Amino acid sequence: MAQIQVLYVAPDSKTTEQAVSALETAAPELSVSRTDVVSEVLGLLEAGSVDCLVVDWLASSERPQIVEAAHSRTPTVPIVWFTTEPADRVVDSFDGHTEYVYKQTPAEQGELLAHRIRSVVTCEADSAINDT
């Protein structure tokens, strides 16, 4: 499997470091970059250097802005919500998401998140092949 470029959008914190580390450990085929700067997110998406966007933001007014802008500029890039928020608060509130993953303990979350990322990226790639 080719390297999957993941952009993990979250504020810098120990929890974020643990989540990224668990993700990289669970799935060495994922190359994970992290940022919390909206303009950087959009620049990387527009450059085509992101296969999947993971949004992990507990309380940010910029979260909907990032997802809306990402989806409108690069609608084929899957967006995964990774949060402790209940699904109905996240999924029903924001259009443009592809998947939702509820945060668990660090040991469990890396494998589950990696599985979902692989699934949405593979699904998107298959869809692009079928559209050509």
Short mmCIF file of N, CA and C in Angstrom, two decimals:
data_model
loop_
_atom_site.label_atom_id
_atom_site.label_comp_id
_atom_site.label_asym_id
_atom_site.label_seq_id
_atom_site.Cartn_x
_atom_site.Cartn_y
_atom_site.Cartn_z
N MET A 1 0.85 -1.18 0.00
CA MET A 1 0.00 0.00 0.00
C MET A 1 0.89 1.25 0.00
N ALA A 2 0.51 2.24 -0.78
CA ALA A 2 1.27 3.49 -0.85
C ALA A 2 1.10 4.28 0.45
N GLN A 3 2.04 5.17 0.68
CA GLN A 3 1.98 6.03 1.86
C GLN A 3 0.74 6.92 1.78
N ILE A 4 0.00 7.02 2.86
CA ILE A 4 -1.19 7.87 2.94
C ILE A 4 -0.80 9.12 3.72
N GLN A 5 -1.00 10.28 3.11
CA GLN A 5 -0.67 11.56 3.73
C GLN A 5 -1.87 12.06 4.53
N VAL A 6 -1.70 12.13 5.85
CA VAL A 6 -2.77 12.55 6.75
C VAL A 6 -2.41 13.89 7.35
N LEU A 7 -3.34 14.82 7.31
CA LEU A 7 -3.17 16.10 7.98
C LEU A 7 -4.07 16.09 9.20
N TYR A 8 -3.46 16.14 10.38
CA TYR A 8 -4.16 16.06 11.66
C TYR A 8 -4.30 17.49 12.17
N VAL A 9 -5.53 17.99 12.23
CA VAL A 9 -5.79 19.37 12.61
C VAL A 9 -6.24 19.40 14.06
N ALA A 10 -5.38 19.97 14.91
CA ALA A 10 -5.68 20.02 16.34
C ALA A 10 -4.73 21.00 17.01
N PRO A 11 -5.15 21.55 18.13
CA PRO A 11 -4.23 22.40 18.89
C PRO A 11 -3.10 21.55 19.46
N ASP A 12 -1.95 22.15 19.60
CA ASP A 12 -0.80 21.44 20.13
C ASP A 12 -1.02 21.14 21.61
N SER A 13 -0.96 19.87 21.96
CA SER A 13 -1.14 19.48 23.36
C SER A 13 -0.58 18.08 23.56
N LYS A 14 -0.47 17.68 24.80
CA LYS A 14 0.01 16.34 25.10
C LYS A 14 -0.96 15.30 24.55
N THR A 15 -2.25 15.57 24.64
CA THR A 15 -3.26 14.65 24.12
C THR A 15 -3.12 14.48 22.61
N THR A 16 -2.86 15.59 21.92
CA THR A 16 -2.66 15.52 20.47
C THR A 16 -1.42 14.70 20.14
N GLU A 17 -0.34 14.92 20.87
CA GLU A 17 0.88 14.14 20.66
C GLU A 17 0.62 12.65 20.86
N GLN A 18 -0.13 12.31 21.90
CA GLN A 18 -0.45 10.91 22.16
C GLN A 18 -1.28 10.31 21.03
N ALA A 19 -2.24 11.06 20.55
CA ALA A 19 -3.10 10.56 19.48
C ALA A 19 -2.31 10.35 18.19
N VAL A 20 -1.46 11.31 17.84
CA VAL A 20 -0.64 11.19 16.63
C VAL A 20 0.33 10.01 16.76
N SER A 21 0.94 9.87 17.92
CA SER A 21 1.86 8.76 18.17
C SER A 21 1.15 7.41 18.06
N ALA A 22 -0.04 7.31 18.66
CA ALA A 22 -0.81 6.07 18.59
C ALA A 22 -1.20 5.75 17.15
N LEU A 23 -1.53 6.76 16.38
CA LEU A 23 -1.90 6.59 14.98
C LEU A 23 -0.70 6.10 14.17
N GLU A 24 0.45 6.72 14.35
CA GLU A 24 1.65 6.33 13.61
C GLU A 24 2.11 4.92 14.00
N THR A 25 1.96 4.56 15.26
CA THR A 25 2.33 3.22 15.72
C THR A 25 1.41 2.17 15.11
N ALA A 26 0.12 2.47 15.08
CA ALA A 26 -0.86 1.52 14.57
C ALA A 26 -0.77 1.34 13.05
N ALA A 27 -0.30 2.35 12.36
CA ALA A 27 -0.31 2.32 10.89
C ALA A 27 0.92 3.00 10.32
N PRO A 28 2.02 2.26 10.18
CA PRO A 28 3.24 2.86 9.65
C PRO A 28 3.10 3.39 8.22
N GLU A 29 2.07 2.95 7.52
CA GLU A 29 1.87 3.44 6.14
C GLU A 29 1.26 4.83 6.10
N LEU A 30 0.92 5.38 7.28
CA LEU A 30 0.39 6.73 7.35
C LEU A 30 1.51 7.71 7.66
N SER A 31 1.57 8.77 6.89
CA SER A 31 2.50 9.86 7.16
C SER A 31 1.65 11.00 7.72
N VAL A 32 1.84 11.30 9.01
CA VAL A 32 0.96 12.24 9.70
C VAL A 32 1.67 13.57 9.95
N SER A 33 1.05 14.64 9.47
CA SER A 33 1.49 16.01 9.78
C SER A 33 0.43 16.63 10.66
N ARG A 34 0.82 17.60 11.51
CA ARG A 34 -0.12 18.23 12.41
C ARG A 34 -0.04 19.74 12.31
N THR A 35 -1.19 20.37 12.36
CA THR A 35 -1.25 21.83 12.38
C THR A 35 -2.54 22.28 13.05
N ASP A 36 -2.57 23.54 13.44
CA ASP A 36 -3.81 24.14 13.92
C ASP A 36 -4.02 25.51 13.26
N VAL A 37 -3.32 25.74 12.18
CA VAL A 37 -3.39 27.02 11.46
C VAL A 37 -4.27 26.84 10.22
N VAL A 38 -5.37 27.57 10.17
CA VAL A 38 -6.34 27.42 9.09
C VAL A 38 -5.69 27.62 7.72
N SER A 39 -4.91 28.67 7.56
CA SER A 39 -4.30 28.95 6.26
C SER A 39 -3.35 27.82 5.84
N GLU A 40 -2.67 27.21 6.80
CA GLU A 40 -1.78 26.10 6.49
C GLU A 40 -2.58 24.88 6.03
N VAL A 41 -3.69 24.62 6.69
CA VAL A 41 -4.56 23.51 6.29
C VAL A 41 -5.00 23.69 4.85
N LEU A 42 -5.51 24.86 4.54
CA LEU A 42 -6.02 25.12 3.20
C LEU A 42 -4.91 25.08 2.16
N GLY A 43 -3.74 25.61 2.49
CA GLY A 43 -2.61 25.58 1.56
C GLY A 43 -2.17 24.16 1.24
N LEU A 44 -2.07 23.32 2.24
CA LEU A 44 -1.68 21.92 2.03
C LEU A 44 -2.73 21.16 1.22
N LEU A 45 -3.99 21.43 1.51
CA LEU A 45 -5.06 20.78 0.75
C LEU A 45 -5.02 21.19 -0.72
N GLU A 46 -4.88 22.49 -0.96
CA GLU A 46 -4.85 22.97 -2.34
C GLU A 46 -3.62 22.50 -3.10
N ALA A 47 -2.53 22.26 -2.40
CA ALA A 47 -1.32 21.76 -3.04
C ALA A 47 -1.44 20.28 -3.40
N GLY A 48 -2.49 19.64 -2.90
CA GLY A 48 -2.70 18.23 -3.22
C GLY A 48 -1.83 17.29 -2.41
N SER A 49 -1.31 17.76 -1.29
CA SER A 49 -0.40 16.93 -0.51
C SER A 49 -1.08 16.26 0.69
N VAL A 50 -2.41 16.17 0.64
CA VAL A 50 -3.16 15.55 1.74
C VAL A 50 -4.14 14.54 1.16
N ASP A 51 -4.09 13.31 1.70
CA ASP A 51 -5.03 12.27 1.30
C ASP A 51 -6.24 12.20 2.22
N CYS A 52 -6.07 12.65 3.46
CA CYS A 52 -7.15 12.60 4.44
C CYS A 52 -6.92 13.69 5.49
N LEU A 53 -7.99 14.36 5.86
CA LEU A 53 -7.95 15.40 6.88
C LEU A 53 -8.63 14.85 8.13
N VAL A 54 -7.90 14.86 9.25
CA VAL A 54 -8.46 14.44 10.54
C VAL A 54 -8.61 15.69 11.39
N VAL A 55 -9.84 15.96 11.83
CA VAL A 55 -10.11 17.15 12.62
C VAL A 55 -10.38 16.73 14.06
N ASP A 56 -9.50 17.17 14.95
CA ASP A 56 -9.58 16.84 16.37
C ASP A 56 -9.55 18.16 17.14
N TRP A 57 -10.73 18.71 17.36
CA TRP A 57 -10.79 20.00 18.01
C TRP A 57 -11.97 20.03 18.94
N LEU A 58 -11.70 20.05 20.23
CA LEU A 58 -12.79 19.97 21.19
C LEU A 58 -13.65 21.22 21.21
N ALA A 59 -13.03 22.37 21.29
CA ALA A 59 -13.81 23.61 21.40
C ALA A 59 -13.16 24.68 20.55
N SER A 60 -13.57 24.74 19.31
CA SER A 60 -12.99 25.74 18.43
C SER A 60 -14.06 26.29 17.51
N SER A 61 -14.14 27.58 17.45
CA SER A 61 -15.08 28.20 16.53
C SER A 61 -14.58 28.07 15.09
N GLU A 62 -13.30 27.73 14.91
CA GLU A 62 -12.74 27.58 13.57
C GLU A 62 -13.03 26.22 12.96
N ARG A 63 -13.47 25.27 13.75
CA ARG A 63 -13.70 23.92 13.25
C ARG A 63 -14.66 23.91 12.06
N PRO A 64 -15.85 24.52 12.15
CA PRO A 64 -16.73 24.52 10.98
C PRO A 64 -16.12 25.25 9.79
N GLN A 65 -15.38 26.32 10.06
CA GLN A 65 -14.74 27.09 8.99
C GLN A 65 -13.75 26.22 8.23
N ILE A 66 -12.96 25.46 8.96
CA ILE A 66 -11.96 24.60 8.32
C ILE A 66 -12.64 23.55 7.46
N VAL A 67 -13.65 22.90 8.00
CA VAL A 67 -14.32 21.83 7.26
C VAL A 67 -15.04 22.39 6.03
N GLU A 68 -15.75 23.49 6.19
CA GLU A 68 -16.45 24.08 5.04
C GLU A 68 -15.46 24.50 3.95
N ALA A 69 -14.39 25.16 4.33
CA ALA A 69 -13.40 25.61 3.34
C ALA A 69 -12.70 24.42 2.70
N ALA A 70 -12.34 23.43 3.49
CA ALA A 70 -11.67 22.25 2.95
C ALA A 70 -12.59 21.52 1.97
N HIS A 71 -13.83 21.34 2.36
CA HIS A 71 -14.77 20.61 1.50
C HIS A 71 -15.07 21.37 0.21
N SER A 72 -15.18 22.70 0.28
CA SER A 72 -15.49 23.46 -0.92
C SER A 72 -14.29 23.53 -1.88
N ARG A 73 -13.08 23.53 -1.34
CA ARG A 73 -11.89 23.64 -2.19
C ARG A 73 -11.36 22.29 -2.66
N THR A 74 -11.51 21.28 -1.83
CA THR A 74 -11.01 19.95 -2.19
C THR A 74 -12.05 18.91 -1.77
N PRO A 75 -13.17 18.84 -2.50
CA PRO A 75 -14.28 17.98 -2.08
C PRO A 75 -13.97 16.48 -2.08
N THR A 76 -12.90 16.07 -2.74
CA THR A 76 -12.59 14.64 -2.77
C THR A 76 -11.72 14.18 -1.61
N VAL A 77 -11.19 15.11 -0.82
CA VAL A 77 -10.37 14.72 0.32
C VAL A 77 -11.29 14.36 1.48
N PRO A 78 -11.20 13.12 1.97
CA PRO A 78 -12.06 12.71 3.08
C PRO A 78 -11.72 13.48 4.36
N ILE A 79 -12.76 13.77 5.14
CA ILE A 79 -12.60 14.47 6.41
C ILE A 79 -13.12 13.57 7.53
N VAL A 80 -12.28 13.30 8.51
CA VAL A 80 -12.65 12.45 9.64
C VAL A 80 -12.69 13.30 10.91
N TRP A 81 -13.86 13.33 11.55
CA TRP A 81 -13.98 13.97 12.86
C TRP A 81 -13.45 12.99 13.90
N PHE A 82 -12.56 13.45 14.75
CA PHE A 82 -11.99 12.62 15.81
C PHE A 82 -12.15 13.39 17.10
N THR A 83 -13.13 13.02 17.91
CA THR A 83 -13.51 13.88 19.02
C THR A 83 -14.19 13.10 20.15
N THR A 84 -14.29 13.75 21.28
CA THR A 84 -15.04 13.19 22.40
C THR A 84 -16.48 13.69 22.40
N GLU A 85 -16.81 14.54 21.44
CA GLU A 85 -18.18 15.03 21.33
C GLU A 85 -19.09 13.90 20.87
N PRO A 86 -20.30 13.85 21.36
CA PRO A 86 -21.26 12.84 20.89
C PRO A 86 -21.51 12.99 19.39
N ALA A 87 -21.75 11.89 18.74
CA ALA A 87 -21.92 11.87 17.29
C ALA A 87 -22.99 12.84 16.81
N ASP A 88 -24.11 12.93 17.51
CA ASP A 88 -25.18 13.80 17.03
C ASP A 88 -24.78 15.28 17.05
N ARG A 89 -23.90 15.68 17.94
CA ARG A 89 -23.43 17.07 17.98
C ARG A 89 -22.47 17.38 16.84
N VAL A 90 -21.70 16.40 16.45
CA VAL A 90 -20.69 16.61 15.42
C VAL A 90 -21.25 16.32 14.03
N VAL A 91 -21.77 15.14 13.83
CA VAL A 91 -22.20 14.72 12.51
C VAL A 91 -23.38 15.53 12.01
N ASP A 92 -24.34 15.80 12.87
CA ASP A 92 -25.51 16.53 12.43
C ASP A 92 -25.25 18.03 12.25
N SER A 93 -24.19 18.53 12.86
CA SER A 93 -23.94 19.97 12.83
C SER A 93 -23.12 20.44 11.64
N PHE A 94 -22.29 19.58 11.08
CA PHE A 94 -21.36 20.03 10.05
C PHE A 94 -21.47 19.18 8.80
N ASP A 95 -21.70 19.85 7.68
CA ASP A 95 -21.69 19.16 6.40
C ASP A 95 -20.25 18.98 5.95
N GLY A 96 -20.02 18.06 5.08
CA GLY A 96 -18.71 17.89 4.48
C GLY A 96 -17.84 16.85 5.14
N HIS A 97 -18.27 16.29 6.25
CA HIS A 97 -17.46 15.25 6.89
C HIS A 97 -17.65 13.93 6.13
N THR A 98 -16.70 13.06 6.26
CA THR A 98 -16.78 11.74 5.64
C THR A 98 -17.03 10.67 6.69
N GLU A 99 -16.39 10.83 7.84
CA GLU A 99 -16.42 9.80 8.88
C GLU A 99 -16.32 10.45 10.25
N TYR A 100 -16.77 9.73 11.25
CA TYR A 100 -16.72 10.17 12.63
C TYR A 100 -16.08 9.07 13.46
N VAL A 101 -15.11 9.42 14.30
CA VAL A 101 -14.48 8.46 15.20
C VAL A 101 -14.52 9.05 16.60
N TYR A 102 -15.12 8.31 17.51
CA TYR A 102 -15.20 8.74 18.90
C TYR A 102 -13.89 8.38 19.60
N LYS A 103 -13.32 9.36 20.30
CA LYS A 103 -12.05 9.14 21.00
C LYS A 103 -12.22 8.12 22.12
N GLN A 104 -11.21 7.26 22.20
CA GLN A 104 -11.17 6.25 23.25
C GLN A 104 -9.83 6.39 23.97
N THR A 105 -9.42 5.36 24.65
CA THR A 105 -8.11 5.40 25.29
C THR A 105 -7.05 5.42 24.21
N PRO A 106 -5.87 5.99 24.49
CA PRO A 106 -4.82 6.08 23.47
C PRO A 106 -4.48 4.73 22.82
N ALA A 107 -4.47 3.67 23.59
CA ALA A 107 -4.12 2.36 23.03
C ALA A 107 -5.15 1.91 22.00
N GLU A 108 -6.41 2.21 22.23
CA GLU A 108 -7.47 1.78 21.31
C GLU A 108 -7.66 2.73 20.13
N GLN A 109 -7.44 4.01 20.37
CA GLN A 109 -7.80 4.99 19.36
C GLN A 109 -6.91 4.96 18.12
N GLY A 110 -5.64 4.62 18.27
CA GLY A 110 -4.77 4.61 17.10
C GLY A 110 -5.20 3.62 16.05
N GLU A 111 -5.50 2.40 16.48
CA GLU A 111 -5.91 1.36 15.54
C GLU A 111 -7.25 1.67 14.89
N LEU A 112 -8.20 2.13 15.68
CA LEU A 112 -9.53 2.46 15.14
C LEU A 112 -9.44 3.63 14.16
N LEU A 113 -8.74 4.68 14.53
CA LEU A 113 -8.60 5.83 13.64
C LEU A 113 -7.86 5.45 12.36
N ALA A 114 -6.80 4.67 12.48
CA ALA A 114 -6.05 4.21 11.31
C ALA A 114 -6.95 3.40 10.37
N HIS A 115 -7.75 2.53 10.94
CA HIS A 115 -8.67 1.72 10.13
C HIS A 115 -9.65 2.62 9.36
N ARG A 116 -10.21 3.60 10.03
CA ARG A 116 -11.18 4.50 9.38
C ARG A 116 -10.50 5.33 8.29
N ILE A 117 -9.29 5.79 8.56
CA ILE A 117 -8.56 6.58 7.55
C ILE A 117 -8.31 5.72 6.32
N ARG A 118 -7.79 4.52 6.52
CA ARG A 118 -7.54 3.62 5.38
C ARG A 118 -8.83 3.37 4.60
N SER A 119 -9.93 3.17 5.31
CA SER A 119 -11.21 2.89 4.66
C SER A 119 -11.69 4.05 3.81
N VAL A 120 -11.66 5.27 4.35
CA VAL A 120 -12.18 6.41 3.59
C VAL A 120 -11.27 6.78 2.43
N VAL A 121 -9.97 6.62 2.61
CA VAL A 121 -9.03 6.93 1.52
C VAL A 121 -9.18 5.90 0.40
N THR A 122 -9.30 4.63 0.77
CA THR A 122 -9.49 3.57 -0.22
C THR A 122 -10.81 3.75 -0.96
N CYS A 123 -11.86 4.07 -0.23
CA CYS A 123 -13.17 4.29 -0.83
C CYS A 123 -13.13 5.46 -1.81
N GLU A 124 -12.45 6.54 -1.41
CA GLU A 124 -12.34 7.72 -2.28
C GLU A 124 -11.55 7.38 -3.54
N ALA A 125 -10.46 6.62 -3.38
CA ALA A 125 -9.63 6.23 -4.53
C ALA A 125 -10.43 5.34 -5.48
N ASP A 126 -11.20 4.40 -4.93
CA ASP A 126 -12.03 3.53 -5.77
C ASP A 126 -13.08 4.33 -6.51
N SER A 127 -13.65 5.32 -5.85
CA SER A 127 -14.66 6.18 -6.47
C SER A 127 -14.05 6.98 -7.62
N ALA A 128 -12.84 7.48 -7.42
CA ALA A 128 -12.17 8.26 -8.47
C ALA A 128 -11.86 7.38 -9.68
N ILE A 129 -11.47 6.15 -9.44
CA ILE A 129 -11.19 5.22 -10.55
C ILE A 129 -12.45 4.93 -11.32
N ASN A 130 -13.56 4.71 -10.62
CA ASN A 130 -14.83 4.40 -11.27
C ASN A 130 -15.40 5.59 -12.02
N ASP A 131 -15.03 6.81 -11.63
CA ASP A 131 -15.52 8.01 -12.30
C ASP A 131 -14.78 8.31 -13.60
N THR A 132 -13.63 7.66 -13.82
CA THR A 132 -12.86 7.95 -15.04
C THR A 132 -13.23 7.05 -16.17
#
